[in-house]
Amino acid sequence: MSHENESKIDTTPIQLLTEQYQADLWEYKKRESLYLETENKLKGTKQIVIEMSSTIRELKTQNDNFQAEIARLHEEIQLLEMQIKK
């Protein structure tokens, strides 16, 4: 092909296709970034839930122990009150 023929080639479709490809690629990168951000937030939230669940179990155990101690102390008080009444 001579230089004259090369300059007559219409490159508009290729330019439009390239521009569309770049726009599509940019949209893909934005979606991928949003996906990664969402995934990281989900992982962080999951870890918080796991930690909170563990804390709740610990607090429940402590509460049960305190309730048992309160019941024991009530019994002791009743015994002392009965001894005082004698």
XYZ file of N, CA and C in Angstrom:
258
model
N 0.836 -1.178 0.000
C 0.000 0.000 0.000
C 0.874 1.231 0.000
N 0.469 2.186 -0.786
C 1.245 3.414 -0.839
C 0.812 4.323 0.295
N 1.558 5.365 0.489
C 1.263 6.311 1.558
C -0.074 6.988 1.321
N -0.389 7.232 0.046
C -1.677 7.861 -0.283
C -2.830 6.965 0.148
N -2.759 5.682 -0.119
C -3.821 4.757 0.242
C -3.964 4.628 1.763
N -2.839 4.662 2.472
C -2.899 4.562 3.929
C -3.623 5.752 4.531
N -3.415 6.930 3.976
C -4.046 8.124 4.528
C -5.532 8.151 4.216
N -5.981 7.373 3.248
C -7.395 7.335 2.886
C -8.185 6.316 3.711
N -7.483 5.489 4.489
C -8.184 4.480 5.285
C -8.935 5.176 6.408
N -10.193 4.829 6.537
C -11.035 5.426 7.590
C -10.807 4.655 8.890
N -10.206 5.304 9.870
C -9.924 4.663 11.154
C -10.981 4.977 12.207
N -12.026 5.667 11.800
C -13.069 6.044 12.757
C -13.675 4.833 13.461
N -14.039 3.747 12.764
C -14.603 2.594 13.481
C -13.639 2.012 14.520
N -12.360 1.985 14.195
C -11.374 1.461 15.134
C -11.263 2.388 16.339
N -11.278 3.686 16.098
C -11.212 4.643 17.203
C -12.446 4.524 18.094
N -13.616 4.387 17.467
C -14.844 4.236 18.246
C -14.815 2.951 19.066
N -14.337 1.877 18.438
C -14.234 0.607 19.141
C -13.251 0.702 20.308
N -12.136 1.368 20.082
C -11.136 1.548 21.139
C -11.706 2.385 22.277
N -12.412 3.443 21.949
C -13.029 4.281 22.977
C -14.073 3.494 23.770
N -14.862 2.685 23.071
C -15.870 1.872 23.748
C -15.202 0.836 24.656
N -14.124 0.251 24.151
C -13.381 -0.721 24.953
C -12.835 -0.056 26.221
N -12.272 1.136 26.084
C -11.729 1.838 27.245
C -12.850 2.183 28.242
N -14.000 2.604 27.727
C -15.131 2.922 28.601
C -15.618 1.659 29.318
N -15.724 0.561 28.576
C -16.145 -0.711 29.179
C -15.139 -1.182 30.225
N -13.868 -1.033 29.912
C -12.819 -1.434 30.842
C -12.888 -0.599 32.120
N -13.130 0.698 31.980
C -13.254 1.585 33.137
C -14.444 1.159 34.004
N -15.562 0.842 33.368
C -16.739 0.383 34.118
C -16.451 -0.929 34.832
N -15.749 -1.825 34.168
C -15.378 -3.099 34.784
C -14.491 -2.849 36.005
N -13.513 -1.976 35.859
C -12.606 -1.683 36.966
C -13.372 -1.063 38.140
N -14.341 -0.205 37.850
C -15.153 0.382 38.929
C -15.958 -0.701 39.641
N -16.570 -1.614 38.866
C -17.348 -2.709 39.477
C -16.441 -3.623 40.291
N -15.259 -3.910 39.760
C -14.320 -4.759 40.482
C -13.886 -4.093 41.788
N -13.642 -2.806 41.745
C -13.262 -2.065 42.942
C -14.390 -2.097 43.971
N -15.624 -1.906 43.511
C -16.778 -1.963 44.405
C -16.922 -3.360 44.999
N -16.706 -4.370 44.183
C -16.776 -5.752 44.664
C -15.744 -5.991 45.769
N -14.510 -5.567 45.528
C -13.451 -5.769 46.520
C -13.744 -4.995 47.801
N -14.235 -3.786 47.645
C -14.590 -2.976 48.822
C -15.697 -3.656 49.621
N -16.708 -4.141 48.924
C -17.821 -4.825 49.587
C -17.351 -6.105 50.254
N -16.492 -6.847 49.569
C -15.966 -8.088 50.136
C -15.171 -7.809 51.407
N -14.356 -6.761 51.396
C -13.579 -6.405 52.582
C -14.490 -5.990 53.735
N -15.521 -5.233 53.433
C -16.472 -4.835 54.477
C -17.183 -6.057 55.039
N -17.547 -6.978 54.163
C -18.221 -8.198 54.604
C -17.311 -9.020 55.513
N -16.050 -9.159 55.139
C -15.104 -9.901 55.971
C -14.935 -9.220 57.329
N -14.841 -7.891 57.320
C -14.709 -7.150 58.576
C -15.935 -7.314 59.449
N -17.110 -7.237 58.837
C -18.355 -7.404 59.579
C -18.462 -8.814 60.132
N -18.066 -9.788 59.343
C -18.096 -11.185 59.796
C -17.204 -11.358 61.015
N -16.016 -10.763 60.987
C -15.100 -10.870 62.119
C -15.692 -10.204 63.359
N -16.341 -9.068 63.187
C -16.987 -8.385 64.312
C -18.070 -9.272 64.911
N -18.871 -9.896 64.063
C -19.944 -10.783 64.543
C -19.357 -11.964 65.315
N -18.274 -12.540 64.811
C -17.624 -13.662 65.499
C -17.140 -13.218 66.880
N -16.492 -12.050 66.928
C -15.982 -11.548 68.209
C -17.127 -11.229 69.170
N -18.195 -10.620 68.654
C -19.333 -10.301 69.502
C -19.995 -11.570 70.022
N -20.091 -12.574 69.192
C -20.680 -13.843 69.599
C -19.875 -14.459 70.734
N -18.568 -14.422 70.603
C -17.697 -14.953 71.651
C -17.878 -14.162 72.949
N -17.940 -12.856 72.842
C -18.136 -12.012 74.018
C -19.480 -12.292 74.672
N -20.508 -12.470 73.862
C -21.840 -12.770 74.401
C -21.828 -14.094 75.154
N -21.152 -15.099 74.602
C -21.050 -16.388 75.297
C -20.338 -16.232 76.630
N -19.248 -15.460 76.643
C -18.514 -15.226 77.886
C -19.390 -14.509 78.911
N -20.108 -13.493 78.462
C -20.982 -12.747 79.369
C -22.108 -13.628 79.897
N -22.629 -14.494 79.051
C -23.692 -15.411 79.473
C -23.165 -16.344 80.561
N -21.970 -16.873 80.371
C -21.364 -17.753 81.375
C -21.162 -17.000 82.689
N -20.628 -15.787 82.605
C -20.439 -14.985 83.812
C -21.771 -14.698 84.495
N -22.777 -14.363 83.717
C -24.102 -14.078 84.268
C -24.662 -15.308 84.975
N -24.521 -16.470 84.340
C -24.992 -17.709 84.969
C -24.261 -17.956 86.290
N -22.959 -17.713 86.301
C -22.174 -17.893 87.528
C -22.627 -16.915 88.612
N -22.879 -15.678 88.217
C -23.352 -14.687 89.192
C -24.734 -15.063 89.733
N -25.598 -15.563 88.853
C -26.936 -15.972 89.302
C -26.834 -17.132 90.298
N -25.934 -18.068 90.029
C -25.740 -19.189 90.947
C -25.197 -18.685 92.285
N -24.267 -17.746 92.250
C -23.718 -17.178 93.487
C -24.786 -16.416 94.261
N -25.632 -15.689 93.569
C -26.739 -14.967 94.228
C -27.681 -15.959 94.904
N -27.996 -17.027 94.215
C -28.884 -18.043 94.795
C -28.229 -18.664 96.031
N -26.948 -18.936 95.959
C -26.229 -19.496 97.102
C -26.252 -18.531 98.277
N -26.018 -17.260 98.001
C -26.018 -16.248 99.063
C -27.411 -16.087 99.675
N -28.469 -16.170 98.851
C -29.831 -16.100 99.386
C -30.092 -17.255 100.350
N -29.643 -18.443 99.962
C -29.799 -19.603 100.851
C -29.049 -19.388 102.160
N -27.851 -18.848 102.051
C -27.059 -18.589 103.255
C -27.743 -17.562 104.145
N -28.301 -16.541 103.544
C -29.038 -15.521 104.307
C -30.218 -16.155 105.025
N -30.948 -17.007 104.315
C -32.099 -17.675 104.941
C -31.665 -18.530 106.126
N -30.553 -19.252 105.972
C -30.047 -20.063 107.072
C -29.651 -19.195 108.260
N -29.001 -18.085 107.998
C -28.598 -17.169 109.069
C -29.820 -16.578 109.763
N -30.837 -16.214 108.959
C -32.051 -15.665 109.552
C -32.742 -16.703 110.433
N -32.722 -17.966 110.005
C -33.326 -19.026 110.821
C -32.539 -19.208 112.113
N -31.221 -19.101 112.052
C -30.409 -19.241 113.263
C -30.662 -18.097 114.231
N -30.847 -16.898 113.668
C -31.107 -15.726 114.518
C -32.444 -15.885 115.245
N -33.451 -16.429 114.572
C -34.785 -16.591 115.133
C -34.811 -17.634 116.255
N -33.875 -18.563 116.302
C -33.858 -19.620 117.314
C -33.521 -19.096 118.647
